[in-house]
Amino acid sequence: MDSILRPPIGFAHRGARAHAPENTLEAFRLGLKLGATGLESDVWLTADGVAVLDHDGKVRRKGIDRVTRADLPGHVPTLAELFEACGSDYELSLDMKDPAAAGPTIEAARAAGFDLRRLWLCHHDWEQVAQWRELAADVRLVDSTRRTRMKEGPERRAATLAEAGIDAVNMHHSDWSGGLTTLFHRFEILAFAWDAQHERVLTGVLRMGVDAVYSDWVDRMMEALQQTYR
């Protein structure tokens, strides 16, 4: 099966999570050093409106939305600090844990001179995602879902996403098949696969024609990409 993006994007999940503390600048820098062509993280807004990168969204048993940036632990970076530390020569996939973070995220990317065509905003509610097109015409939009959540069926979902201007669908690697990638590609929707940790999984989904993989193990991911797309 052929991917639309050749080669596919290799996203370092929460940075090089298998090699360094997740969602830290150290992990993000290391992910790029190991060859990742993309970085992934989750975005939350602090009480004072700063976009920060963290998975659980809690510090000292409080939600990040109840804490100011100044009160966050030092290891939790802001999105602006990510751009300052890592530059802009990579794809960036961000899960909008707080949908209100979409605007500040785009603003931070623009302020850093980051190409919005390389910024992928993800959320599990595709209707919410579609609304973000009004914020920036060239930002990339991603429906993060599971095959079982497509009650209308994958073909109807693909058609709906295409009509709504959404660029990609992101599902667990176990949800994908060669036929399913072909179906979404027919509607010009990119196919992203997350939680691809082992060599056989990485190689399998890449051969199905997915356009991006997410992995904690950047070294394994890059080796699989190189072997598949020599």
PDB file of C-alpha atoms in Angstrom:
ATOM      1  CA  MET A   1       0.000   0.000   0.000  1.00  0.00           C
ATOM      2  CA  ASP A   2       1.211   3.522  -0.752  1.00  0.00           C
ATOM      3  CA  SER A   3       1.131   6.395   1.703  1.00  0.00           C
ATOM      4  CA  ILE A   4       0.251   9.907   0.567  1.00  0.00           C
ATOM      5  CA  LEU A   5       3.118  11.373   2.575  1.00  0.00           C
ATOM      6  CA  ARG A   6       6.380   9.821   1.418  1.00  0.00           C
ATOM      7  CA  PRO A   7       8.116   9.176   3.655  1.00  0.00           C
ATOM      8  CA  PRO A   8       5.530   9.158   6.441  1.00  0.00           C
ATOM      9  CA  ILE A   9       6.055  11.382   9.471  1.00  0.00           C
ATOM     10  CA  GLY A  10       7.775   9.796  12.448  1.00  0.00           C
ATOM     11  CA  PHE A  11       6.335  11.472  15.567  1.00  0.00           C
ATOM     12  CA  ALA A  12       8.306  11.158  18.808  1.00  0.00           C
ATOM     13  CA  HIS A  13       5.458  10.546  21.276  1.00  0.00           C
ATOM     14  CA  ARG A  14       5.744  13.003  24.193  1.00  0.00           C
ATOM     15  CA  GLY A  15       9.289  13.474  22.928  1.00  0.00           C
ATOM     16  CA  ALA A  16      11.654  10.509  23.053  1.00  0.00           C
ATOM     17  CA  ARG A  17       9.608   9.120  25.923  1.00  0.00           C
ATOM     18  CA  ALA A  18      11.392   5.761  26.065  1.00  0.00           C
ATOM     19  CA  HIS A  19      14.736   7.520  26.368  1.00  0.00           C
ATOM     20  CA  ALA A  20      14.085  10.584  28.572  1.00  0.00           C
ATOM     21  CA  PRO A  21      11.420  11.987  30.935  1.00  0.00           C
ATOM     22  CA  GLU A  22       8.280  12.556  28.851  1.00  0.00           C
ATOM     23  CA  ASN A  23       7.112  15.994  27.769  1.00  0.00           C
ATOM     24  CA  THR A  24      10.352  17.666  28.824  1.00  0.00           C
ATOM     25  CA  LEU A  25      12.549  19.824  26.629  1.00  0.00           C
ATOM     26  CA  GLU A  26      15.218  17.170  27.067  1.00  0.00           C
ATOM     27  CA  ALA A  27      12.902  14.535  25.579  1.00  0.00           C
ATOM     28  CA  PHE A  28      11.863  16.741  22.675  1.00  0.00           C
ATOM     29  CA  ARG A  29      15.435  17.666  21.792  1.00  0.00           C
ATOM     30  CA  LEU A  30      16.504  14.036  22.045  1.00  0.00           C
ATOM     31  CA  GLY A  31      13.650  12.909  19.816  1.00  0.00           C
ATOM     32  CA  LEU A  32      14.870  15.178  17.049  1.00  0.00           C
ATOM     33  CA  LYS A  33      18.484  14.161  17.634  1.00  0.00           C
ATOM     34  CA  LEU A  34      17.493  10.510  17.183  1.00  0.00           C
ATOM     35  CA  GLY A  35      15.971  11.386  13.817  1.00  0.00           C
ATOM     36  CA  ALA A  36      12.265  11.953  14.477  1.00  0.00           C
ATOM     37  CA  THR A  37      10.672  14.158  11.838  1.00  0.00           C
ATOM     38  CA  GLY A  38       7.850  15.129  14.168  1.00  0.00           C
ATOM     39  CA  LEU A  39       7.159  15.775  17.849  1.00  0.00           C
ATOM     40  CA  GLU A  40       3.961  15.027  19.774  1.00  0.00           C
ATOM     41  CA  SER A  41       2.554  16.352  23.021  1.00  0.00           C
ATOM     42  CA  ASP A  42      -0.638  17.394  24.834  1.00  0.00           C
ATOM     43  CA  VAL A  43      -1.592  21.023  25.372  1.00  0.00           C
ATOM     44  CA  TRP A  44      -3.322  22.585  28.371  1.00  0.00           C
ATOM     45  CA  LEU A  45      -4.013  26.191  29.310  1.00  0.00           C
ATOM     46  CA  THR A  46      -2.875  27.547  32.645  1.00  0.00           C
ATOM     47  CA  ALA A  47      -5.083  29.822  34.745  1.00  0.00           C
ATOM     48  CA  ASP A  48      -3.307  32.802  33.185  1.00  0.00           C
ATOM     49  CA  GLY A  49      -3.824  31.561  29.627  1.00  0.00           C
ATOM     50  CA  VAL A  50      -0.415  30.078  28.797  1.00  0.00           C
ATOM     51  CA  ALA A  51      -0.244  26.997  26.545  1.00  0.00           C
ATOM     52  CA  VAL A  52       1.858  24.336  28.295  1.00  0.00           C
ATOM     53  CA  LEU A  53       2.824  20.741  27.470  1.00  0.00           C
ATOM     54  CA  ASP A  54       1.803  17.972  29.861  1.00  0.00           C
ATOM     55  CA  HIS A  55      -0.046  14.672  29.608  1.00  0.00           C
ATOM     56  CA  ASP A  56      -2.243  14.371  32.706  1.00  0.00           C
ATOM     57  CA  GLY A  57      -2.954  18.060  33.171  1.00  0.00           C
ATOM     58  CA  LYS A  58      -2.517  17.930  36.930  1.00  0.00           C
ATOM     59  CA  VAL A  59       0.104  19.323  39.299  1.00  0.00           C
ATOM     60  CA  ARG A  60       0.005  18.765  43.043  1.00  0.00           C
ATOM     61  CA  ARG A  61      -3.530  17.310  42.623  1.00  0.00           C
ATOM     62  CA  LYS A  62      -4.755  20.486  40.941  1.00  0.00           C
ATOM     63  CA  GLY A  63      -5.786  20.882  37.328  1.00  0.00           C
ATOM     64  CA  ILE A  64      -3.379  22.957  35.272  1.00  0.00           C
ATOM     65  CA  ASP A  65      -6.270  25.298  34.464  1.00  0.00           C
ATOM     66  CA  ARG A  66      -6.290  26.281  38.163  1.00  0.00           C
ATOM     67  CA  VAL A  67      -2.553  27.019  38.342  1.00  0.00           C
ATOM     68  CA  THR A  68      -0.613  29.937  36.886  1.00  0.00           C
ATOM     69  CA  ARG A  69       2.426  29.371  34.725  1.00  0.00           C
ATOM     70  CA  ALA A  70       4.700  30.687  37.476  1.00  0.00           C
ATOM     71  CA  ASP A  71       3.394  28.021  39.869  1.00  0.00           C
ATOM     72  CA  LEU A  72       4.039  25.053  37.572  1.00  0.00           C
ATOM     73  CA  PRO A  73       7.024  22.741  38.174  1.00  0.00           C
ATOM     74  CA  GLY A  74      10.066  23.667  36.143  1.00  0.00           C
ATOM     75  CA  HIS A  75       9.961  20.500  34.056  1.00  0.00           C
ATOM     76  CA  VAL A  76       6.617  21.458  32.469  1.00  0.00           C
ATOM     77  CA  PRO A  77       7.490  23.531  29.393  1.00  0.00           C
ATOM     78  CA  THR A  78       5.400  26.118  27.633  1.00  0.00           C
ATOM     79  CA  LEU A  79       4.774  25.749  23.933  1.00  0.00           C
ATOM     80  CA  ALA A  80       6.845  28.885  23.380  1.00  0.00           C
ATOM     81  CA  GLU A  81       9.753  27.240  25.206  1.00  0.00           C
ATOM     82  CA  LEU A  82       9.470  24.202  22.939  1.00  0.00           C
ATOM     83  CA  PHE A  83       9.869  26.398  19.866  1.00  0.00           C
ATOM     84  CA  GLU A  84      12.773  28.234  21.478  1.00  0.00           C
ATOM     85  CA  ALA A  85      14.549  24.972  22.359  1.00  0.00           C
ATOM     86  CA  CYS A  86      13.822  22.970  19.206  1.00  0.00           C
ATOM     87  CA  GLY A  87      13.379  25.517  16.439  1.00  0.00           C
ATOM     88  CA  SER A  88      10.860  24.867  13.688  1.00  0.00           C
ATOM     89  CA  ASP A  89      12.202  22.223  11.307  1.00  0.00           C
ATOM     90  CA  TYR A  90       9.789  19.402  12.196  1.00  0.00           C
ATOM     91  CA  GLU A  91       6.121  18.460  12.191  1.00  0.00           C
ATOM     92  CA  LEU A  92       4.275  19.099  15.460  1.00  0.00           C
ATOM     93  CA  SER A  93       1.249  17.075  16.552  1.00  0.00           C
ATOM     94  CA  LEU A  94      -0.586  18.523  19.547  1.00  0.00           C
ATOM     95  CA  ASP A  95      -3.525  16.920  21.325  1.00  0.00           C
ATOM     96  CA  MET A  96      -5.803  19.737  22.470  1.00  0.00           C
ATOM     97  CA  LYS A  97      -6.697  18.413  25.926  1.00  0.00           C
ATOM     98  CA  ASP A  98      -8.350  21.770  26.552  1.00  0.00           C
ATOM     99  CA  PRO A  99     -10.174  22.813  23.361  1.00  0.00           C
ATOM    100  CA  ALA A 100      -9.764  26.443  24.431  1.00  0.00           C
ATOM    101  CA  ALA A 101      -6.017  25.991  23.926  1.00  0.00           C
ATOM    102  CA  ALA A 102      -6.345  25.912  20.129  1.00  0.00           C
ATOM    103  CA  GLY A 103      -6.253  29.700  19.721  1.00  0.00           C
ATOM    104  CA  PRO A 104      -3.280  30.304  22.050  1.00  0.00           C
ATOM    105  CA  THR A 105      -1.487  27.347  20.426  1.00  0.00           C
ATOM    106  CA  ILE A 106      -1.808  28.850  16.965  1.00  0.00           C
ATOM    107  CA  GLU A 107      -0.770  32.262  18.319  1.00  0.00           C
ATOM    108  CA  ALA A 108       2.356  30.763  19.938  1.00  0.00           C
ATOM    109  CA  ALA A 109       3.265  29.004  16.696  1.00  0.00           C
ATOM    110  CA  ARG A 110       2.859  32.191  14.691  1.00  0.00           C
ATOM    111  CA  ALA A 111       4.911  34.179  17.185  1.00  0.00           C
ATOM    112  CA  ALA A 112       7.727  31.646  16.845  1.00  0.00           C
ATOM    113  CA  GLY A 113       7.592  31.704  13.048  1.00  0.00           C
ATOM    114  CA  PHE A 114       6.473  28.066  12.925  1.00  0.00           C
ATOM    115  CA  ASP A 115       4.922  27.010   9.617  1.00  0.00           C
ATOM    116  CA  LEU A 116       1.261  26.298  10.400  1.00  0.00           C
ATOM    117  CA  ARG A 117       1.188  23.752   7.583  1.00  0.00           C
ATOM    118  CA  ARG A 118       3.358  21.611   9.882  1.00  0.00           C
ATOM    119  CA  LEU A 119       1.131  22.075  12.946  1.00  0.00           C
ATOM    120  CA  TRP A 120      -1.348  19.229  13.494  1.00  0.00           C
ATOM    121  CA  LEU A 121      -4.136  19.944  16.004  1.00  0.00           C
ATOM    122  CA  CYS A 122      -5.809  16.781  17.336  1.00  0.00           C
ATOM    123  CA  HIS A 123      -9.006  16.139  19.285  1.00  0.00           C
ATOM    124  CA  HIS A 124     -11.515  13.319  19.701  1.00  0.00           C
ATOM    125  CA  ASP A 125     -14.514  15.434  18.627  1.00  0.00           C
ATOM    126  CA  TRP A 126     -14.216  16.066  14.889  1.00  0.00           C
ATOM    127  CA  GLU A 127     -16.918  18.749  14.988  1.00  0.00           C
ATOM    128  CA  GLN A 128     -14.835  20.664  17.522  1.00  0.00           C
ATOM    129  CA  VAL A 129     -11.772  20.186  15.346  1.00  0.00           C
ATOM    130  CA  ALA A 130     -13.553  21.515  12.270  1.00  0.00           C
ATOM    131  CA  GLN A 131     -14.300  24.796  14.068  1.00  0.00           C
ATOM    132  CA  TRP A 132     -10.571  25.503  14.356  1.00  0.00           C
ATOM    133  CA  ARG A 133     -10.330  26.073  10.614  1.00  0.00           C
ATOM    134  CA  GLU A 134     -11.680  29.564  11.319  1.00  0.00           C
ATOM    135  CA  LEU A 135      -8.600  30.272  13.442  1.00  0.00           C
ATOM    136  CA  ALA A 136      -6.108  29.574  10.661  1.00  0.00           C
ATOM    137  CA  ALA A 137      -6.679  28.524   7.062  1.00  0.00           C
ATOM    138  CA  ASP A 138      -3.446  26.561   6.795  1.00  0.00           C
ATOM    139  CA  VAL A 139      -3.270  24.753  10.150  1.00  0.00           C
ATOM    140  CA  ARG A 140      -3.660  20.953   9.931  1.00  0.00           C
ATOM    141  CA  LEU A 141      -6.665  19.345  11.617  1.00  0.00           C
ATOM    142  CA  VAL A 142      -6.835  15.770  12.920  1.00  0.00           C
ATOM    143  CA  ASP A 143      -9.746  13.608  14.048  1.00  0.00           C
ATOM    144  CA  SER A 144      -8.377  11.436  16.884  1.00  0.00           C
ATOM    145  CA  THR A 145     -10.731   8.484  17.224  1.00  0.00           C
ATOM    146  CA  ARG A 146     -11.129   4.705  17.225  1.00  0.00           C
ATOM    147  CA  ARG A 147     -12.677   2.457  14.635  1.00  0.00           C
ATOM    148  CA  THR A 148     -15.456   1.445  17.058  1.00  0.00           C
ATOM    149  CA  ARG A 149     -16.464   5.095  17.517  1.00  0.00           C
ATOM    150  CA  MET A 150     -17.316   5.477  13.831  1.00  0.00           C
ATOM    151  CA  LYS A 151     -20.934   4.451  14.288  1.00  0.00           C
ATOM    152  CA  GLU A 152     -21.746   5.747  10.809  1.00  0.00           C
ATOM    153  CA  GLY A 153     -19.009   3.586   9.287  1.00  0.00           C
ATOM    154  CA  PRO A 154     -15.536   4.571   8.056  1.00  0.00           C
ATOM    155  CA  GLU A 155     -16.621   5.535   4.535  1.00  0.00           C
ATOM    156  CA  ARG A 156     -19.239   7.979   5.797  1.00  0.00           C
ATOM    157  CA  ARG A 157     -16.727   9.326   8.345  1.00  0.00           C
ATOM    158  CA  ALA A 158     -14.117   9.827   5.629  1.00  0.00           C
ATOM    159  CA  ALA A 159     -16.598  11.708   3.465  1.00  0.00           C
ATOM    160  CA  THR A 160     -17.693  13.852   6.403  1.00  0.00           C
ATOM    161  CA  LEU A 161     -14.134  14.729   7.358  1.00  0.00           C
ATOM    162  CA  ALA A 162     -13.286  15.659   3.781  1.00  0.00           C
ATOM    163  CA  GLU A 163     -16.352  17.906   3.582  1.00  0.00           C
ATOM    164  CA  ALA A 164     -15.448  19.524   6.931  1.00  0.00           C
ATOM    165  CA  GLY A 165     -11.897  20.297   5.780  1.00  0.00           C
ATOM    166  CA  ILE A 166     -10.166  17.948   8.220  1.00  0.00           C
ATOM    167  CA  ASP A 167      -6.786  16.688   7.038  1.00  0.00           C
ATOM    168  CA  ALA A 168      -6.175  13.415   8.860  1.00  0.00           C
ATOM    169  CA  VAL A 169      -7.644  10.696  11.040  1.00  0.00           C
ATOM    170  CA  ASN A 170      -5.524   9.316  13.888  1.00  0.00           C
ATOM    171  CA  MET A 171      -6.327   5.849  15.251  1.00  0.00           C
ATOM    172  CA  HIS A 172      -4.632   3.169  17.321  1.00  0.00           C
ATOM    173  CA  HIS A 173      -2.376   1.013  15.173  1.00  0.00           C
ATOM    174  CA  SER A 174      -4.629  -2.011  15.783  1.00  0.00           C
ATOM    175  CA  ASP A 175      -7.561  -0.240  14.080  1.00  0.00           C
ATOM    176  CA  TRP A 176      -5.796   0.090  10.742  1.00  0.00           C
ATOM    177  CA  SER A 177      -5.777  -2.225   7.747  1.00  0.00           C
ATOM    178  CA  GLY A 178      -4.555  -1.765   4.218  1.00  0.00           C
ATOM    179  CA  GLY A 179      -8.130  -1.486   3.031  1.00  0.00           C
ATOM    180  CA  LEU A 180      -8.935   1.205   5.572  1.00  0.00           C
ATOM    181  CA  THR A 181      -5.936   3.370   4.658  1.00  0.00           C
ATOM    182  CA  THR A 182      -6.917   3.052   1.006  1.00  0.00           C
ATOM    183  CA  LEU A 183     -10.476   4.111   1.845  1.00  0.00           C
ATOM    184  CA  PHE A 184      -9.408   7.267   3.687  1.00  0.00           C
ATOM    185  CA  HIS A 185      -6.827   8.087   1.025  1.00  0.00           C
ATOM    186  CA  ARG A 186      -9.598   7.953  -1.575  1.00  0.00           C
ATOM    187  CA  PHE A 187     -11.102  10.965   0.210  1.00  0.00           C
ATOM    188  CA  GLU A 188      -7.617  12.553   0.540  1.00  0.00           C
ATOM    189  CA  ILE A 189      -7.664  12.049   4.307  1.00  0.00           C
ATOM    190  CA  LEU A 190      -4.282  11.136   5.763  1.00  0.00           C
ATOM    191  CA  ALA A 191      -3.978   8.043   7.976  1.00  0.00           C
ATOM    192  CA  PHE A 192      -2.054   8.359  11.264  1.00  0.00           C
ATOM    193  CA  ALA A 193      -1.297   5.434  13.605  1.00  0.00           C
ATOM    194  CA  TRP A 194      -0.465   5.860  17.294  1.00  0.00           C
ATOM    195  CA  ASP A 195       1.056   3.586  19.937  1.00  0.00           C
ATOM    196  CA  ALA A 196       3.332   1.873  17.412  1.00  0.00           C
ATOM    197  CA  GLN A 197       6.034   0.652  19.798  1.00  0.00           C
ATOM    198  CA  HIS A 198       7.460  -2.585  18.440  1.00  0.00           C
ATOM    199  CA  GLU A 199       9.298  -3.289  15.207  1.00  0.00           C
ATOM    200  CA  ARG A 200       6.642  -5.672  13.873  1.00  0.00           C
ATOM    201  CA  VAL A 201       3.885  -3.141  14.607  1.00  0.00           C
ATOM    202  CA  LEU A 202       5.791  -0.247  13.051  1.00  0.00           C
ATOM    203  CA  THR A 203       6.651  -2.237   9.946  1.00  0.00           C
ATOM    204  CA  GLY A 204       3.109  -3.568   9.688  1.00  0.00           C
ATOM    205  CA  VAL A 205       1.302  -0.222   9.708  1.00  0.00           C
ATOM    206  CA  LEU A 206       3.883   1.376   7.426  1.00  0.00           C
ATOM    207  CA  ARG A 207       3.264  -1.380   4.893  1.00  0.00           C
ATOM    208  CA  MET A 208      -0.449  -0.631   5.177  1.00  0.00           C
ATOM    209  CA  GLY A 209       0.318   2.834   3.814  1.00  0.00           C
ATOM    210  CA  VAL A 210      -0.186   5.040   6.880  1.00  0.00           C
ATOM    211  CA  ASP A 211       1.106   8.602   6.607  1.00  0.00           C
ATOM    212  CA  ALA A 212       2.448   8.978  10.151  1.00  0.00           C
ATOM    213  CA  VAL A 213       3.356   6.834  13.125  1.00  0.00           C
ATOM    214  CA  TYR A 214       3.663   7.797  16.788  1.00  0.00           C
ATOM    215  CA  SER A 215       6.142   5.948  18.985  1.00  0.00           C
ATOM    216  CA  ASP A 216       7.927   6.248  22.329  1.00  0.00           C
ATOM    217  CA  TRP A 217      10.875   4.370  20.789  1.00  0.00           C
ATOM    218  CA  VAL A 218      12.297   6.825  18.298  1.00  0.00           C
ATOM    219  CA  ASP A 219      15.238   4.599  17.359  1.00  0.00           C
ATOM    220  CA  ARG A 220      12.934   1.685  16.445  1.00  0.00           C
ATOM    221  CA  MET A 221      10.566   4.007  14.600  1.00  0.00           C
ATOM    222  CA  MET A 222      13.276   5.557  12.471  1.00  0.00           C
ATOM    223  CA  GLU A 223      14.794   2.177  11.654  1.00  0.00           C
ATOM    224  CA  ALA A 224      11.395   0.902  10.499  1.00  0.00           C
ATOM    225  CA  LEU A 225      10.858   4.007   8.375  1.00  0.00           C
ATOM    226  CA  GLN A 226      14.282   3.682   6.782  1.00  0.00           C
ATOM    227  CA  GLN A 227      13.775   0.007   6.009  1.00  0.00           C
ATOM    228  CA  THR A 228      10.313   0.580   4.526  1.00  0.00           C
ATOM    229  CA  TYR A 229      11.174   3.720   2.542  1.00  0.00           C
ATOM    230  CA  ARG A 230      14.743   3.200   1.371  1.00  0.00           C
TER     231      ARG A 230
END
